[in-house]
Amino acid sequence: MSAHELLLRLAGRLNDRQLWRFRDWLAADAVDAVARALPLTLLRERVAITPEEYRIAVSALMGHGADAEKLNALAWVDEIGELDYTFSAESPEWVSMGDSVAVVLSAMLRGRPEVVEARSSWRRGRTTGPVARVVLVTTTGDAPRLAGELQRVLRALGTYEPAVEVLPVGTELPRYHQAALAASEPLVAEGHLVPS
């Protein structure tokens, strides 16, 4: 099990700012930084984990310097509760028909043999909070590196807390990703740009 898989499972429970930093560190092969910081962040934010997530955390982080006491102090839940978000394929009004982010992402991902599918969804908090684009890419390649690359592109385009979910083929998808994919539109299809 990998730290990338653990971060996938924490999507929707940790905020985008925290997740993009952890994913950026993984893309730079700084697993030790993630191993030291993630357990502390989960404790501070009071994010409970499942027994399976605890096993993944131990497997992925202990060999890279994670503090066993902090990992053991994490609260456990039997299962993850309801999502605090809703997802929609329809972009908010402030995104024009010429969605430049979708154009750049499509151009970037087109023709890459490791990219199985690339989709985009819009996430809204159930009660408050900003609307955010969630980019969902299924890959046969190096998921942490692709996540880091996509995040850097989105940050360069003005999304300072990018929500990028790179899903290795065959991954059992958490509820968050299932909901986001169910309400998404393709970014790339058959090597051609798909209009948003």
Coordinates of C-alpha atoms in Angstrom, one line a residue:
M1 CA 0.0 0.0 0.0
S2 CA 1.2 3.5 -0.8
A3 CA 1.1 7.0 0.7
H4 CA -0.7 8.0 -2.5
E5 CA -3.5 5.6 -1.8
L6 CA -3.8 6.9 1.7
L7 CA -4.1 10.5 0.4
L8 CA -6.8 9.3 -2.1
R9 CA -8.8 7.9 0.8
L10 CA -8.5 11.2 2.7
A11 CA -9.9 13.3 -0.1
G12 CA -12.9 15.2 1.1
R13 CA -11.8 14.8 4.7
L14 CA -8.6 16.8 4.6
N15 CA -8.8 20.2 2.8
D16 CA -7.4 20.8 -0.6
R17 CA -4.6 23.0 0.7
Q18 CA -3.3 20.2 2.8
L19 CA -3.8 17.5 0.2
W20 CA -2.0 19.3 -2.6
R21 CA 1.0 19.9 -0.4
F22 CA 1.2 16.3 0.6
R23 CA 0.8 15.2 -3.0
D24 CA 3.4 17.7 -4.1
W25 CA 5.9 16.2 -1.6
L26 CA 5.1 12.7 -2.9
A27 CA 5.7 13.8 -6.4
A28 CA 9.1 15.0 -5.3
D29 CA 9.9 11.7 -3.6
A30 CA 9.7 13.3 -0.2
V31 CA 7.8 10.5 1.4
D32 CA 9.7 11.1 4.7
A33 CA 8.2 14.6 4.9
V34 CA 4.7 13.2 4.4
A35 CA 5.4 10.5 6.9
R36 CA 6.3 13.0 9.6
A37 CA 3.6 15.6 8.8
L38 CA 0.5 13.6 7.9
P39 CA -0.1 11.9 11.2
L40 CA 0.2 15.2 13.0
T41 CA -2.1 16.9 10.6
L42 CA -4.7 14.1 11.0
L43 CA -4.5 14.5 14.8
R44 CA -4.7 18.3 14.7
E45 CA -7.7 18.3 12.3
R46 CA -9.4 15.5 14.2
V47 CA -9.7 13.3 11.1
A48 CA -10.7 9.8 12.1
I49 CA -9.5 6.9 10.0
T50 CA -10.8 3.4 9.4
P51 CA -8.8 0.3 10.5
E52 CA -7.9 -0.3 6.8
E53 CA -6.6 3.3 6.5
Y54 CA -4.5 2.7 9.7
R55 CA -3.0 -0.4 8.1
I56 CA -2.1 1.6 4.9
A57 CA -0.6 4.4 7.0
V58 CA 1.6 2.0 9.0
S59 CA 2.7 0.2 5.8
A60 CA 3.3 3.3 3.8
L61 CA 4.7 5.7 6.4
M62 CA 6.4 3.8 9.3
G63 CA 9.5 2.9 7.2
H64 CA 9.9 6.6 6.3
G65 CA 10.0 8.1 9.8
A66 CA 6.4 8.3 10.9
D67 CA 5.9 8.7 14.7
A68 CA 4.3 5.4 15.9
E69 CA 2.8 7.2 18.9
K70 CA 1.0 9.7 16.7
L71 CA -0.3 7.0 14.3
N72 CA -1.5 5.0 17.3
A73 CA -3.3 8.1 18.7
L74 CA -5.4 8.6 15.6
A75 CA -9.1 8.1 16.2
W76 CA -10.8 5.2 14.4
V77 CA -14.2 4.8 12.8
D78 CA -15.7 1.7 11.4
E79 CA -16.7 3.5 8.2
I80 CA -16.6 7.0 6.7
G81 CA -19.8 8.9 7.1
E82 CA -21.8 10.9 4.5
L83 CA -19.9 13.3 2.2
D84 CA -20.0 17.0 3.0
Y85 CA -20.0 17.8 -0.7
T86 CA -22.2 17.5 -3.7
F87 CA -20.7 17.2 -7.2
S88 CA -22.0 18.4 -10.6
A89 CA -20.8 18.1 -14.2
E90 CA -22.1 21.6 -14.8
S91 CA -19.5 24.4 -14.3
P92 CA -20.4 27.4 -12.2
E93 CA -21.6 30.5 -14.0
W94 CA -18.2 32.2 -13.7
V95 CA -16.5 29.7 -15.9
S96 CA -17.1 30.8 -19.5
M97 CA -17.7 28.5 -22.5
G98 CA -14.0 28.9 -23.4
D99 CA -12.8 27.1 -20.2
S100 CA -9.0 27.7 -20.6
V101 CA -8.1 25.3 -17.8
A102 CA -10.0 22.4 -19.5
V103 CA -8.2 23.3 -22.8
V104 CA -4.8 23.3 -21.2
L105 CA -5.4 20.0 -19.2
S106 CA -6.8 18.4 -22.4
A107 CA -3.7 19.4 -24.4
M108 CA -1.4 18.2 -21.6
L109 CA -3.0 14.8 -21.2
R110 CA -3.9 14.0 -24.9
G111 CA -1.8 11.2 -26.4
R112 CA -0.3 10.0 -23.1
P113 CA -0.5 6.2 -23.2
E114 CA -0.6 5.9 -19.4
V115 CA -3.7 8.1 -19.1
V116 CA -6.8 5.8 -19.3
E117 CA -9.3 8.5 -18.7
A118 CA -9.4 12.2 -17.7
R119 CA -12.6 13.8 -16.3
S120 CA -13.6 17.0 -14.4
S121 CA -16.3 17.6 -11.9
W122 CA -17.4 20.6 -9.8
R123 CA -17.6 20.2 -6.0
R124 CA -19.7 22.3 -3.7
G125 CA -20.0 22.2 0.0
R126 CA -23.4 21.1 1.3
T127 CA -23.8 24.2 3.3
T128 CA -21.0 26.7 2.5
G129 CA -17.6 27.0 0.9
P130 CA -16.3 27.8 -2.5
V131 CA -17.0 25.8 -5.6
A132 CA -13.9 23.8 -6.8
R133 CA -13.0 21.9 -9.9
V134 CA -12.0 18.3 -9.2
V135 CA -9.8 16.8 -11.8
L136 CA -10.0 13.0 -12.0
V137 CA -7.4 11.1 -14.0
T138 CA -7.2 7.3 -14.2
T139 CA -3.7 6.1 -15.0
T140 CA -1.5 3.0 -15.5
G141 CA 1.6 5.1 -14.8
D142 CA 3.2 6.8 -11.9
A143 CA 0.2 8.3 -10.1
P144 CA 2.1 10.5 -7.5
R145 CA 4.2 12.1 -10.3
L146 CA 1.2 12.8 -12.5
A147 CA -0.7 14.3 -9.6
G148 CA 2.2 16.6 -8.9
E149 CA 2.5 17.6 -12.5
L150 CA -1.2 18.4 -12.8
Q151 CA -1.2 20.3 -9.6
R152 CA 1.7 22.5 -10.7
V153 CA -0.1 23.3 -14.0
L154 CA -3.4 24.2 -12.2
R155 CA -1.5 26.4 -9.8
A156 CA 0.2 28.2 -12.7
L157 CA -3.2 28.7 -14.1
G158 CA -4.5 30.3 -10.9
T159 CA -6.0 27.5 -8.9
Y160 CA -3.9 27.8 -5.7
E161 CA -5.4 24.8 -3.9
P162 CA -5.9 22.3 -6.8
A163 CA -8.1 19.3 -6.2
V164 CA -6.4 16.6 -8.4
E165 CA -7.3 12.9 -7.9
V166 CA -5.1 10.6 -9.9
L167 CA -6.5 7.1 -9.7
P168 CA -4.3 4.1 -10.4
V169 CA -6.2 1.5 -12.6
G170 CA -7.8 -1.1 -10.4
T171 CA -8.0 1.1 -7.3
E172 CA -11.1 0.5 -5.1
L173 CA -12.6 4.0 -5.2
P174 CA -13.7 5.7 -2.0
R175 CA -17.2 7.2 -1.8
Y176 CA -15.8 10.7 -2.6
H177 CA -14.3 9.6 -5.9
Q178 CA -17.4 7.5 -6.8
A179 CA -19.6 10.6 -6.4
A180 CA -17.2 12.9 -8.2
L181 CA -16.9 10.5 -11.2
A182 CA -20.7 10.0 -11.3
A183 CA -21.1 13.7 -11.9
S184 CA -18.2 14.4 -14.2
E185 CA -17.5 15.2 -17.8
P186 CA -14.6 14.0 -19.9
L187 CA -11.6 16.2 -20.5
V188 CA -10.0 14.0 -23.1
A189 CA -11.7 11.4 -25.2
E190 CA -10.1 9.3 -28.0
G191 CA -7.2 11.7 -28.2
H192 CA -9.4 14.7 -28.9
L193 CA -10.4 17.8 -27.0
V194 CA -13.8 17.5 -25.4
P195 CA -15.5 20.9 -25.0
S196 CA -16.6 21.8 -21.4

